[in-house]
Amino acid sequence: MAQATSSCRICGGVLTECLDFGTQPVSNAFLRPEHIGNEKYFHLAVGICGTCAMVQQLEEVPREDMFGFDYPYRSCMSAWMRKHFQQTAQALIETELAGADPFIVEIGSNDGIMLDTVSQAGIRHLGVDPSGGPAAVAQDKGVGILVDYFEESSARAIRAKHGPADVIFSANTISHIAYIDSILRGVDALLADNGVFVVEDRYLGDVVEHNYFDQIYDEHFYLFAVHSVGELVSRFGFELIEAERIPVHGGAMRYTIARSGRRKVSQAVRDFVAKESAMGLDHPAVYEHFRAEIKSIRVALVDLLTDLRAQGKSIVGYGATSKSATVTNYCGIDRDLVPYICDSTPVKQGRVTPGSHIPIVPPEQFSGPYPDYALLFAWNHADEIMAKERRFRETGGKWILYVPNVHII
Ligand code: SAH
Ligand code: TMP
Ligand code: ZN
């Protein structure tokens, strides 16, 4: 049964615990084999606030344990995501950035996947990201980056130096930030009076509907929905004016936020709030079904992998995602079941996965020779990866997926 445990980071309301994944490692802490044993763990559990309905974790990992120079995630690894952010940037350039001398700030710019297009259009911009490794990749492309955490103090300094921002953009980042109150005070300090704050993030509705339990790991501190984002921003003098579905990461939402009363609120916002309420997304009861589904996926996946291994079949993993930390550690999948994971990110190769210690190898190793089965941890990039690895299936190989349930393709 769900239990009330601690209080909401946003409003101080009572949190009801809904999901508990036990002890988990820092999800992006891919480590060198010689550092096994020297890892940081925390308790991964999720609750929902009885007052503002924000879904959030019960324990916060210190930001320095998650981000910094060695942060291995590189957004540009996916061609689909590169195209998505090119289109997003282009749409902003043609609308919100069409005035005289516009200025855009991105929170969590990573390797410059979005700002590259803005920079090439000659538009004033600044990416803010504390992770020096990916930031250096962006800087090499000519993208302007401040290697720092976006928060109230850095936002004030940016405003003093560069003036107000017409657009503040952030994808898959502010949900990672437990101190989101400081982010919103920073946005308040930096945003032009008629500017917009555009946020893209994985959508709670999809996570619950499609059993995306592996979207829950340390960095995804909050799981956003239209009702909870609307409620959150209203506490800081803003209004959610638009909500749009976007076809990335298995189902995401783009939220457009403006200063209260400045712009018209779209009907889509009201429609999503009504739909979420009908789904029960703002109530702990909806997580009881989700919890049961997660448990049966764990049993089915481990049974399948164990049976296949007993039959002498070879299995490898594909995509050393941060999501895979939750899957491997929650399900107890180690290198006896999955001897290695192929991943295209050079800084992940030669390392092992956090907690589960599965070695990561370059994708070239996938075909030499192909395994019988490949467990697709990067299921959000399924179309792209299956197209790239077409020959695997043509030569009899099979993909194993575990969401929305365990199945073989
Ligand atoms: N926007 C990219 C990257 C998402 S990964 C994409 O959608 O693919 C999350 C990024 O947020 C990381 O690069 C991390 O270093 C950065 N980040 C974490 N905390 C931050 C903060 N307080 N301010 C700015 N960036 C932050
Ligand atoms: P993500 O799901 O968090 O975006 O991470 C995807 C991971 O999968 C990342 O480590 C890069 C890897 N990857 C490949 O190995 N090959 C590919 O074609 C793509 C798109 C991703
Ligand atoms: Zn709350």
Coordinates of C-alpha atoms and ligand atoms in Angstrom, one line a residue:
M1 CA 0.0 0.0 0.0
A2 CA 1.1 3.5 -0.7
Q3 CA 2.4 5.4 2.3
A4 CA 2.7 9.1 3.1
T5 CA 6.4 9.8 3.7
S6 CA 7.8 13.2 3.3
S7 CA 6.9 16.6 1.9
C8 CA 6.7 18.1 -1.6
R9 CA 9.8 20.0 -2.9
I10 CA 7.5 22.5 -4.5
C11 CA 4.6 23.3 -2.1
G12 CA 5.4 21.4 1.1
G13 CA 2.3 19.2 0.7
V14 CA 2.2 15.6 1.9
L15 CA 3.8 13.1 -0.5
T16 CA 2.2 9.6 -0.9
E17 CA 4.8 7.0 -1.9
C18 CA 3.7 5.2 -5.0
L19 CA 6.7 3.3 -6.4
D20 CA 9.8 1.9 -4.7
F21 CA 12.8 0.6 -6.8
G22 CA 15.1 0.0 -3.8
T23 CA 18.7 0.9 -3.8
Q24 CA 20.0 2.2 -7.1
P25 CA 23.3 3.6 -8.4
V26 CA 23.7 7.1 -10.0
S27 CA 22.4 6.2 -13.5
N28 CA 25.0 8.0 -15.7
A29 CA 28.0 6.9 -13.5
F30 CA 29.4 4.5 -16.1
L31 CA 32.7 3.5 -14.5
R32 CA 36.0 2.0 -15.4
P33 CA 36.2 -1.6 -14.4
E34 CA 39.0 -0.8 -11.9
H35 CA 36.6 1.5 -10.0
I36 CA 34.0 -1.2 -9.3
G37 CA 33.2 -1.1 -5.6
N38 CA 33.6 2.6 -5.3
E39 CA 30.1 3.7 -6.4
K40 CA 27.4 5.9 -5.0
Y41 CA 23.9 4.6 -4.3
F42 CA 20.7 6.1 -3.2
H43 CA 17.1 5.0 -2.6
L44 CA 14.9 5.4 -5.7
A45 CA 11.3 5.9 -4.7
V46 CA 8.6 8.1 -6.2
G47 CA 5.7 9.9 -4.6
I48 CA 2.8 12.2 -5.5
C49 CA 1.9 15.4 -3.8
G50 CA -1.6 15.5 -2.3
T51 CA -1.7 19.3 -2.8
C52 CA -0.1 20.2 -6.2
A53 CA 0.0 16.6 -7.7
M54 CA 3.6 16.8 -8.8
V55 CA 5.1 13.3 -9.1
Q56 CA 8.6 13.4 -7.6
Q57 CA 11.3 11.3 -6.0
L58 CA 11.6 11.0 -2.2
E59 CA 15.4 11.1 -2.1
E60 CA 17.5 13.7 -3.9
V61 CA 21.0 12.8 -5.3
P62 CA 23.5 15.7 -4.9
R63 CA 23.8 17.4 -8.3
E64 CA 27.7 17.1 -8.3
D65 CA 27.2 13.3 -8.1
M66 CA 25.2 13.4 -11.4
F67 CA 26.6 16.2 -13.5
G68 CA 30.1 17.6 -14.2
F69 CA 32.9 17.2 -16.7
D70 CA 32.6 13.4 -17.0
Y71 CA 28.8 13.4 -17.7
P72 CA 28.7 10.9 -20.6
Y73 CA 25.4 11.7 -22.2
R74 CA 25.6 13.1 -25.7
S75 CA 22.3 14.2 -27.2
C76 CA 23.7 14.2 -30.8
M77 CA 24.1 10.4 -30.8
S78 CA 20.6 10.2 -32.2
A79 CA 19.8 11.4 -35.8
W80 CA 16.1 11.5 -34.9
M81 CA 16.8 13.8 -32.0
R82 CA 19.1 16.0 -34.1
K83 CA 16.3 16.5 -36.6
H84 CA 13.8 17.1 -33.8
F85 CA 15.9 19.9 -32.3
Q86 CA 16.7 21.4 -35.7
Q87 CA 13.0 21.7 -36.3
T88 CA 12.3 23.1 -32.8
A89 CA 15.1 25.7 -33.2
Q90 CA 13.9 26.7 -36.7
A91 CA 10.3 27.1 -35.5
L92 CA 11.5 29.4 -32.6
I93 CA 13.7 31.4 -35.0
E94 CA 10.6 32.0 -37.3
T95 CA 8.3 33.0 -34.4
E96 CA 9.6 34.1 -31.0
L97 CA 13.1 35.1 -32.3
A98 CA 11.9 37.1 -35.3
G99 CA 12.3 40.5 -33.7
A100 CA 15.3 42.9 -33.6
D101 CA 18.4 41.4 -32.0
P102 CA 16.7 38.5 -30.3
F103 CA 18.4 36.5 -27.5
I104 CA 17.8 32.9 -26.5
V105 CA 19.1 31.0 -23.4
E106 CA 19.1 27.2 -23.2
I107 CA 19.1 25.4 -19.9
G108 CA 20.9 22.0 -20.3
S109 CA 22.3 22.6 -23.8
N110 CA 24.6 19.5 -23.6
D111 CA 26.5 19.1 -26.9
G112 CA 24.7 21.9 -28.6
I113 CA 22.1 19.8 -30.4
M114 CA 19.5 22.6 -30.4
L115 CA 21.7 25.8 -30.2
D116 CA 23.8 24.7 -33.2
T117 CA 20.9 25.7 -35.5
V118 CA 20.4 29.0 -33.7
S119 CA 24.2 29.8 -33.8
Q120 CA 24.3 29.1 -37.5
A121 CA 21.5 31.5 -38.0
G122 CA 23.6 34.2 -36.3
I123 CA 21.2 34.7 -33.4
R124 CA 22.5 35.8 -30.0
H125 CA 22.3 32.8 -27.7
L126 CA 23.8 31.2 -24.6
G127 CA 23.7 27.6 -23.5
V128 CA 24.0 26.9 -19.8
D129 CA 25.2 23.5 -18.7
P130 CA 27.4 22.4 -15.8
S131 CA 28.8 19.4 -17.7
G132 CA 32.1 20.5 -19.2
G133 CA 32.5 17.4 -21.5
P134 CA 29.4 17.8 -23.6
A135 CA 29.8 21.6 -23.3
A136 CA 33.2 21.4 -25.0
V137 CA 31.6 19.5 -27.9
A138 CA 29.1 22.4 -28.3
Q139 CA 31.8 25.0 -28.1
D140 CA 33.8 23.3 -30.8
K141 CA 30.7 23.8 -33.1
G142 CA 30.8 27.5 -32.3
V143 CA 27.9 27.5 -29.8
G144 CA 28.3 29.9 -26.8
I145 CA 28.2 28.0 -23.5
L146 CA 28.4 29.0 -19.9
V147 CA 29.6 26.0 -18.0
D148 CA 27.5 26.4 -14.9
Y149 CA 24.3 25.4 -13.2
F150 CA 21.3 27.5 -14.2
E151 CA 19.7 28.7 -11.0
E152 CA 18.6 32.1 -9.6
S153 CA 22.1 33.5 -9.1
S154 CA 23.5 32.5 -12.5
A155 CA 20.3 33.7 -14.2
R156 CA 20.6 37.1 -12.6
A157 CA 24.3 37.3 -13.7
I158 CA 23.3 36.4 -17.3
R159 CA 20.6 39.1 -17.3
A160 CA 23.1 41.7 -16.0
K161 CA 25.6 40.8 -18.8
H162 CA 23.4 40.1 -21.8
G163 CA 20.0 41.7 -21.1
P164 CA 16.6 39.9 -21.1
A165 CA 16.0 36.7 -23.0
D166 CA 13.2 36.5 -25.5
V167 CA 13.1 32.7 -25.2
I168 CA 14.4 30.4 -22.5
F169 CA 14.4 26.9 -23.8
S170 CA 15.0 23.7 -21.9
A171 CA 14.6 20.0 -23.0
N172 CA 14.9 17.0 -20.7
T173 CA 16.6 19.1 -18.0
I174 CA 14.4 21.0 -15.6
S175 CA 12.7 17.8 -14.5
H176 CA 16.2 16.7 -13.4
I177 CA 16.5 19.7 -11.0
A178 CA 15.1 19.2 -7.5
Y179 CA 15.7 22.9 -6.7
I180 CA 13.2 23.9 -9.4
D181 CA 12.0 26.9 -7.4
S182 CA 15.4 28.5 -8.0
I183 CA 15.0 27.7 -11.7
L184 CA 11.7 29.5 -11.9
R185 CA 13.0 32.5 -9.9
G186 CA 15.9 32.6 -12.4
V187 CA 13.5 32.4 -15.3
D188 CA 11.6 35.3 -13.7
A189 CA 14.8 37.3 -13.4
L190 CA 16.0 36.6 -17.0
L191 CA 12.9 36.4 -19.2
A192 CA 11.8 39.5 -21.2
D193 CA 8.3 40.7 -20.2
N194 CA 6.7 39.2 -23.3
G195 CA 9.2 36.3 -23.6
V196 CA 8.4 32.6 -23.4
F197 CA 9.9 29.7 -21.4
V198 CA 9.6 26.6 -23.6
V199 CA 10.1 23.2 -21.8
E200 CA 10.2 19.8 -23.4
D201 CA 10.0 16.7 -21.3
R202 CA 8.9 13.1 -21.1
Y203 CA 5.2 12.9 -20.3
L204 CA 3.9 11.2 -17.2
G205 CA 0.8 10.1 -19.0
D206 CA 2.9 8.0 -21.4
V207 CA 5.1 6.7 -18.6
V208 CA 2.0 5.3 -16.7
E209 CA 0.1 4.3 -19.8
H210 CA 2.9 2.4 -21.5
N211 CA 4.7 1.0 -18.4
Y212 CA 7.9 3.1 -19.0
F213 CA 9.2 2.3 -15.5
D214 CA 12.8 2.8 -16.7
Q215 CA 12.1 6.5 -17.2
I216 CA 12.4 6.6 -13.4
Y217 CA 16.0 7.1 -12.3
D218 CA 17.9 9.6 -10.3
E219 CA 18.0 12.4 -13.0
H220 CA 14.3 12.3 -13.6
F221 CA 13.5 13.8 -10.2
Y222 CA 10.1 15.1 -11.4
L223 CA 7.7 13.5 -13.8
F224 CA 5.7 16.3 -15.5
A225 CA 2.1 16.4 -16.6
V226 CA 0.1 19.3 -17.9
H227 CA -1.8 19.8 -14.7
S228 CA 1.3 19.7 -12.4
V229 CA 3.4 22.0 -14.7
G230 CA 0.5 24.5 -14.8
E231 CA 0.2 24.4 -11.1
L232 CA 4.0 24.7 -10.6
V233 CA 4.5 27.7 -12.8
S234 CA 1.5 29.5 -11.4
R235 CA 3.3 29.7 -8.1
F236 CA 6.0 31.8 -9.7
G237 CA 3.9 34.4 -11.6
F238 CA 3.7 32.4 -14.8
E239 CA 1.0 30.7 -16.8
L240 CA 1.1 27.6 -19.0
I241 CA -0.2 28.8 -22.3
E242 CA 0.4 25.9 -24.6
A243 CA 0.9 22.1 -24.4
E244 CA 1.8 20.0 -27.5
R245 CA 2.7 16.3 -27.9
I246 CA 6.1 15.7 -29.4
P247 CA 7.2 12.3 -30.8
V248 CA 10.5 11.8 -28.9
H249 CA 11.6 9.5 -26.1
G250 CA 8.5 7.3 -26.3
G251 CA 6.1 10.3 -25.7
A252 CA 6.9 13.8 -24.6
M253 CA 5.2 17.2 -24.2
R254 CA 6.3 20.7 -25.1
Y255 CA 5.1 23.3 -22.5
T256 CA 5.1 27.0 -23.4
I257 CA 5.0 29.2 -20.4
A258 CA 4.6 33.0 -20.3
R259 CA 4.2 35.6 -17.6
S260 CA 0.7 35.5 -16.2
G261 CA -1.9 37.4 -18.2
R262 CA 0.4 38.2 -21.1
R263 CA -0.8 35.6 -23.6
K264 CA -3.9 33.6 -24.3
V265 CA -4.1 30.1 -22.8
S266 CA -4.8 27.5 -25.5
Q267 CA -7.7 25.1 -25.4
A268 CA -5.2 22.3 -25.6
V269 CA -4.0 23.1 -22.1
R270 CA -7.6 22.8 -20.7
D271 CA -8.2 19.6 -22.7
F272 CA -5.0 17.9 -21.4
V273 CA -5.9 18.8 -17.8
A274 CA -9.3 17.3 -18.2
K275 CA -7.9 14.2 -19.8
E276 CA -5.3 13.7 -17.1
S277 CA -8.0 14.1 -14.4
A278 CA -10.1 11.4 -16.2
M279 CA -7.0 9.2 -16.2
G280 CA -6.5 9.7 -12.5
L281 CA -3.0 10.9 -13.1
D282 CA -3.3 13.3 -10.1
H283 CA -4.2 10.5 -7.8
P284 CA -2.0 7.8 -6.1
A285 CA -4.5 5.0 -7.0
V286 CA -3.4 5.1 -10.7
Y287 CA 0.1 4.0 -9.6
E288 CA -1.2 0.7 -8.1
H289 CA -1.9 -0.7 -11.5
F290 CA 1.5 0.6 -12.8
R291 CA 3.3 -0.9 -9.8
A292 CA 1.7 -4.3 -10.5
E293 CA 2.7 -4.0 -14.2
I294 CA 6.3 -3.2 -13.3
K295 CA 6.6 -6.3 -11.1
S296 CA 5.3 -8.6 -13.9
I297 CA 7.6 -7.1 -16.4
R298 CA 10.5 -7.8 -14.1
V299 CA 9.5 -11.4 -13.7
A300 CA 8.8 -12.0 -17.4
L301 CA 12.0 -10.4 -18.5
V302 CA 14.3 -12.3 -16.1
D303 CA 12.5 -15.5 -16.9
L304 CA 12.9 -14.9 -20.7
L305 CA 16.6 -14.1 -20.4
T306 CA 17.2 -17.0 -18.1
D307 CA 15.4 -19.5 -20.4
L308 CA 17.2 -18.3 -23.5
R309 CA 20.6 -18.6 -21.8
A310 CA 19.6 -22.1 -20.6
Q311 CA 18.9 -23.0 -24.2
G312 CA 22.4 -21.8 -25.1
K313 CA 21.2 -18.6 -27.0
S314 CA 23.5 -15.6 -27.0
I315 CA 22.1 -12.3 -25.8
V316 CA 23.6 -8.8 -25.9
G317 CA 22.3 -5.4 -24.8
Y318 CA 21.9 -2.5 -27.2
G319 CA 22.0 1.1 -25.9
A320 CA 23.7 1.8 -22.5
T321 CA 21.0 4.3 -21.6
S322 CA 20.6 5.9 -18.2
K323 CA 17.2 4.1 -18.2
S324 CA 19.1 0.7 -18.3
A325 CA 20.5 1.4 -14.8
T326 CA 16.9 1.0 -13.4
V327 CA 16.2 -2.0 -15.6
T328 CA 19.4 -3.9 -14.8
N329 CA 19.6 -3.1 -11.1
Y330 CA 15.9 -3.4 -10.4
C331 CA 15.6 -6.7 -12.3
G332 CA 19.0 -8.1 -11.2
I333 CA 20.3 -8.4 -14.8
D334 CA 24.1 -8.7 -14.8
R335 CA 26.8 -9.9 -17.2
D336 CA 25.9 -13.5 -16.7
L337 CA 22.6 -12.8 -18.5
V338 CA 23.8 -10.0 -20.8
P339 CA 27.5 -10.2 -21.3
Y340 CA 27.9 -6.7 -22.9
I341 CA 26.0 -3.7 -24.2
C342 CA 26.7 -2.0 -27.6
D343 CA 26.6 1.8 -27.5
S344 CA 27.8 4.4 -30.0
T345 CA 28.9 6.9 -27.4
P346 CA 32.8 6.9 -27.4
V347 CA 33.1 8.0 -23.7
K348 CA 30.9 5.1 -22.5
Q349 CA 32.8 2.4 -24.4
G350 CA 35.4 0.5 -22.3
R351 CA 33.4 1.3 -19.1
V352 CA 30.8 -0.8 -17.3
T353 CA 27.2 0.0 -16.3
P354 CA 26.6 1.4 -12.8
G355 CA 25.7 -1.2 -10.2
S356 CA 25.2 -4.0 -12.8
H357 CA 28.8 -3.8 -14.2
I358 CA 28.0 -4.9 -17.7
P359 CA 30.8 -3.9 -20.1
I360 CA 30.0 -1.4 -22.9
V361 CA 31.4 -2.0 -26.3
P362 CA 31.3 -0.1 -29.7
P363 CA 28.3 -1.0 -32.0
E364 CA 30.8 -2.5 -34.5
Q365 CA 31.1 -5.5 -32.1
F366 CA 27.3 -6.2 -32.6
S367 CA 27.9 -7.9 -36.0
G368 CA 30.9 -9.9 -35.1
P369 CA 29.1 -12.3 -35.1
Y370 CA 25.5 -11.2 -34.4
P371 CA 24.0 -12.6 -31.2
D372 CA 20.8 -14.6 -31.3
Y373 CA 18.9 -11.9 -29.3
A374 CA 19.5 -8.3 -28.5
L375 CA 17.9 -6.6 -25.5
L376 CA 17.0 -3.1 -26.7
F377 CA 17.5 -0.7 -23.7
A378 CA 17.3 2.3 -26.1
W379 CA 13.7 1.4 -27.1
N380 CA 13.0 5.1 -27.5
H381 CA 15.4 5.0 -30.5
A382 CA 13.9 1.7 -31.8
D383 CA 13.1 2.9 -35.3
E384 CA 16.5 4.4 -35.8
I385 CA 18.5 1.6 -34.3
M386 CA 16.5 -1.2 -36.1
A387 CA 17.0 0.6 -39.4
K388 CA 20.7 0.9 -38.8
E389 CA 21.0 -2.7 -37.7
R390 CA 18.6 -4.1 -40.4
R391 CA 21.0 -7.0 -41.2
F392 CA 20.6 -8.3 -37.7
R393 CA 17.0 -9.3 -38.3
E394 CA 17.6 -10.3 -41.9
T395 CA 20.1 -12.9 -40.7
G396 CA 17.7 -14.3 -38.1
G397 CA 18.4 -12.1 -35.0
K398 CA 15.6 -11.0 -32.7
W399 CA 15.0 -7.9 -30.6
I400 CA 13.8 -8.2 -27.1
L401 CA 11.7 -5.3 -25.8
Y402 CA 10.4 -4.9 -22.2
V403 CA 7.9 -2.0 -22.6
P404 CA 5.0 -1.8 -22.6
N405 CA 5.5 -5.5 -21.9
V406 CA 8.1 -8.1 -22.6
H407 CA 7.9 -9.1 -26.3
I408 CA 10.2 -10.3 -29.1
I409 CA 10.4 -8.7 -32.6
Ligands
SAH1 N1 18.8 19.2 -23.7 C1 19.5 18.0 -24.1 C2 20.3 17.4 -22.9 C3 19.5 16.7 -21.8 S1 20.5 15.9 -20.6 C4 18.6 16.9 -24.6 O1 17.3 17.1 -24.5 O2 19.0 16.0 -25.2 C5 20.4 17.0 -19.2 C6 21.5 18.1 -19.3 O3 21.2 19.0 -18.2 C7 22.9 17.6 -19.0 O4 23.7 18.0 -20.0 C8 23.2 18.3 -17.7 O5 24.6 18.6 -17.5 C9 22.4 19.5 -17.7 N2 22.0 20.1 -16.3 C10 21.8 19.5 -15.1 N3 21.5 20.4 -14.2 C11 21.5 21.7 -14.8 C12 21.3 23.0 -14.4 N4 21.0 23.3 -13.1 N5 21.4 24.0 -15.3 C13 21.7 23.7 -16.6 N6 21.9 22.5 -17.1 C14 21.8 21.4 -16.2
TMP2 P1 18.8 7.9 -24.4 O1 17.7 6.9 -24.6 O2 18.9 8.4 -23.1 O3 18.7 9.0 -25.5 O4 20.2 7.2 -24.7 C1 20.4 6.4 -25.9 C2 21.7 5.7 -25.8 O5 21.8 4.8 -26.9 C3 23.0 6.5 -25.8 O6 23.9 6.0 -25.0 C4 23.4 6.4 -27.3 C5 22.9 5.0 -27.7 N1 22.6 4.9 -29.1 C6 23.3 4.0 -29.9 O7 24.2 3.3 -29.4 N2 23.0 3.9 -31.2 C7 22.1 4.7 -31.8 O8 21.8 4.6 -33.0 C8 21.3 5.6 -31.0 C9 20.3 6.5 -31.6 C10 21.6 5.7 -29.6
ZN3 ZN 3.2 19.8 -4.0

